[in-house]
């Protein structure tokens, strides 16, 4: 196994572990919050801040995990109904459009993160901690999209890695 394959596997494990941990933490927080409110406890003032941060990380890193494994929602009827040469061109065009979107997402996400100076009202956490999930996930998805484009341009068909 090459170093690049080992790195890809490690990235894949992290991309699956982070959203899973966020979901587990969200579930635990929700359970504790419901129990506290049921027992007439006023709740936790910091609850909303933590939920927003965990949800942002879960969504963006989860999207990157799906992107890496090519498991995100996609319609492939058009490339599937075309002859191989035309289907390949359509896949290249779709990949280029995805790359354009990811460049914009990563750029504006990084700009938002760098400009964020606000602190959360209760925990005094920098809001940039929540926003940084956007450019990190965007850069990860961009790297995998560039690899997919390379595969489309220089191989006969992209390989789906089951890892």
CSV table of C-alpha atoms in Angstrom, one decimal, residues 7-162:
chain,number,residue,atom,x,y,z
A,7,UNK,CA,-3.1,8.9,3.7
A,8,UNK,CA,-6.4,8.5,1.9
A,9,UNK,CA,-7.5,5.8,4.3
A,10,UNK,CA,-6.6,8.0,7.3
A,11,UNK,CA,-8.5,11.0,5.9
A,12,UNK,CA,-11.5,8.7,5.3
A,13,UNK,CA,-11.4,7.5,8.9
A,14,UNK,CA,-11.3,11.1,10.2
A,15,UNK,CA,-14.0,12.2,7.8
A,16,UNK,CA,-16.3,9.4,9.1
A,17,UNK,CA,-15.3,9.8,12.8
A,18,UNK,CA,-15.9,13.5,13.1
A,19,UNK,CA,-19.6,13.6,12.0
A,20,UNK,CA,-20.3,10.4,14.0
A,21,UNK,CA,-18.9,12.0,17.1
A,22,UNK,CA,-20.8,15.2,16.5
A,23,UNK,CA,-24.0,13.2,16.0
A,24,UNK,CA,-23.4,11.2,19.2
A,25,UNK,CA,-22.7,14.4,21.2
A,26,UNK,CA,-25.8,16.1,19.7
A,27,UNK,CA,-27.9,13.1,20.8
A,28,UNK,CA,-26.4,13.1,24.3
A,29,UNK,CA,-27.0,16.9,24.7
A,30,UNK,CA,-30.5,16.6,23.4
A,31,UNK,CA,-31.2,13.7,25.8
A,32,UNK,CA,-29.8,15.6,28.8
A,33,UNK,CA,-31.6,18.8,27.8
A,34,UNK,CA,-35.0,17.0,27.5
A,35,UNK,CA,-34.4,15.3,30.8
A,36,UNK,CA,-33.5,18.5,32.5
A,37,UNK,CA,-36.6,20.3,31.2
A,38,UNK,CA,-38.8,17.3,32.1
A,39,UNK,CA,-37.5,17.6,35.7
A,40,UNK,CA,-38.4,21.4,35.6
A,41,UNK,CA,-34.8,22.4,35.4
A,42,UNK,CA,-34.5,25.6,33.4
A,43,UNK,CA,-32.1,24.1,30.9
A,44,UNK,CA,-28.7,25.1,29.8
A,45,UNK,CA,-27.9,28.6,28.6
A,46,UNK,CA,-25.0,27.3,26.4
A,47,UNK,CA,-27.0,24.5,24.8
A,48,UNK,CA,-27.8,26.4,21.5
A,49,UNK,CA,-24.2,27.5,21.0
A,50,UNK,CA,-22.8,24.0,21.3
A,51,UNK,CA,-25.6,22.5,19.1
A,52,UNK,CA,-24.9,25.0,16.4
A,53,UNK,CA,-21.1,24.3,16.4
A,54,UNK,CA,-21.6,20.5,16.5
A,55,UNK,CA,-24.2,20.7,13.7
A,56,UNK,CA,-22.0,22.8,11.5
A,57,UNK,CA,-19.1,20.4,11.8
A,58,UNK,CA,-21.3,17.3,11.4
A,59,UNK,CA,-22.8,18.7,8.2
A,60,UNK,CA,-19.7,20.0,6.5
A,61,UNK,CA,-17.3,17.2,7.4
A,62,UNK,CA,-20.1,14.7,6.6
A,63,UNK,CA,-20.5,16.2,3.2
A,64,UNK,CA,-16.7,15.8,2.6
A,65,UNK,CA,-16.9,12.2,3.7
A,66,UNK,CA,-19.7,11.5,1.2
A,67,UNK,CA,-17.8,13.4,-1.5
A,68,UNK,CA,-14.7,11.3,-0.9
A,69,UNK,CA,-16.6,8.1,-1.3
A,70,UNK,CA,-18.8,9.4,-4.1
A,71,UNK,CA,-21.9,8.6,-2.1
A,72,UNK,CA,-23.5,12.0,-2.3
A,73,UNK,CA,-26.8,12.4,-4.1
A,74,UNK,CA,-26.2,12.4,-7.9
A,75,UNK,CA,-28.2,11.9,-11.0
A,76,UNK,CA,-26.3,9.8,-13.5
A,77,UNK,CA,-29.0,9.0,-16.0
A,78,UNK,CA,-27.6,11.4,-18.6
A,79,UNK,CA,-24.0,10.0,-18.6
A,80,UNK,CA,-25.5,6.5,-18.4
A,81,UNK,CA,-27.7,7.0,-21.4
A,82,UNK,CA,-24.9,8.4,-23.7
A,83,UNK,CA,-22.2,6.7,-25.7
A,84,UNK,CA,-19.0,6.3,-23.7
A,85,UNK,CA,-17.1,9.2,-25.3
A,86,UNK,CA,-19.9,11.6,-24.8
A,87,UNK,CA,-20.6,10.3,-21.3
A,88,UNK,CA,-17.0,10.9,-20.4
A,89,UNK,CA,-17.2,14.5,-21.6
A,90,UNK,CA,-20.4,15.1,-19.6
A,91,UNK,CA,-18.6,13.6,-16.5
A,92,UNK,CA,-15.7,16.0,-17.1
A,93,UNK,CA,-18.0,19.0,-17.4
A,94,UNK,CA,-19.9,18.0,-14.2
A,95,UNK,CA,-16.5,17.6,-12.4
A,96,UNK,CA,-15.4,21.0,-13.6
A,97,UNK,CA,-18.6,22.6,-12.4
A,98,UNK,CA,-18.1,20.9,-9.0
A,99,UNK,CA,-14.6,22.2,-8.8
A,100,UNK,CA,-15.8,25.8,-9.6
A,101,UNK,CA,-18.3,25.5,-6.8
A,102,UNK,CA,-15.8,24.1,-4.4
A,103,UNK,CA,-13.2,26.8,-5.2
A,104,UNK,CA,-15.9,29.5,-4.4
A,105,UNK,CA,-17.1,27.7,-1.3
A,106,UNK,CA,-13.5,27.3,0.0
A,107,UNK,CA,-12.5,30.8,-0.8
A,108,UNK,CA,-15.6,32.5,0.7
A,109,UNK,CA,-15.6,30.1,3.7
A,110,UNK,CA,-12.0,31.0,4.4
A,111,UNK,CA,-12.8,34.7,4.0
A,112,UNK,CA,-15.7,34.4,6.4
A,113,UNK,CA,-13.6,32.5,8.9
A,114,UNK,CA,-10.7,35.0,8.8
A,115,UNK,CA,-13.1,38.0,9.1
A,116,UNK,CA,-15.1,36.5,12.0
A,117,UNK,CA,-14.3,38.4,15.2
A,118,UNK,CA,-17.5,37.7,17.1
A,119,UNK,CA,-17.7,35.5,20.2
A,120,UNK,CA,-20.6,33.3,21.3
A,121,UNK,CA,-22.6,35.1,24.0
A,122,UNK,CA,-22.4,32.4,26.7
A,123,UNK,CA,-19.2,30.4,26.3
A,124,UNK,CA,-17.2,33.2,24.7
A,125,UNK,CA,-16.0,30.9,21.9
A,126,UNK,CA,-14.9,32.5,18.6
A,127,UNK,CA,-17.5,31.9,16.0
A,128,UNK,CA,-14.6,31.2,13.6
A,129,UNK,CA,-14.4,27.8,15.3
A,130,UNK,CA,-17.8,27.0,13.7
A,131,UNK,CA,-17.0,28.6,10.4
A,132,UNK,CA,-13.7,26.9,9.8
A,133,UNK,CA,-15.5,23.7,9.0
A,134,UNK,CA,-16.5,25.3,5.7
A,135,UNK,CA,-13.1,25.9,4.1
A,136,UNK,CA,-11.6,22.7,5.6
A,137,UNK,CA,-14.4,20.6,4.1
A,138,UNK,CA,-14.3,22.6,0.8
A,139,UNK,CA,-10.6,22.1,0.5
A,140,UNK,CA,-11.0,18.4,1.2
A,141,UNK,CA,-13.7,18.0,-1.4
A,142,UNK,CA,-11.7,20.1,-3.9
A,143,UNK,CA,-8.7,17.8,-3.5
A,144,UNK,CA,-10.9,14.7,-4.2
A,145,UNK,CA,-12.6,16.5,-7.1
A,146,UNK,CA,-9.2,17.3,-8.7
A,147,UNK,CA,-8.2,13.6,-8.3
A,148,UNK,CA,-11.5,12.6,-9.9
A,149,UNK,CA,-10.8,15.0,-12.8
A,150,UNK,CA,-7.4,13.6,-13.2
A,151,UNK,CA,-8.8,10.1,-13.3
A,152,UNK,CA,-11.4,11.2,-15.9
A,153,UNK,CA,-8.8,12.8,-18.1
A,154,UNK,CA,-6.0,10.2,-17.9
A,155,UNK,CA,-7.9,6.9,-17.3
A,156,UNK,CA,-10.7,5.2,-19.1
A,157,UNK,CA,-13.0,5.4,-16.1
A,158,UNK,CA,-12.8,6.6,-12.5
A,159,UNK,CA,-12.4,4.0,-9.8
A,160,UNK,CA,-14.7,3.9,-6.8
A,161,UNK,CA,-12.7,3.2,-3.7
A,162,UNK,CA,-14.8,1.1,-1.2
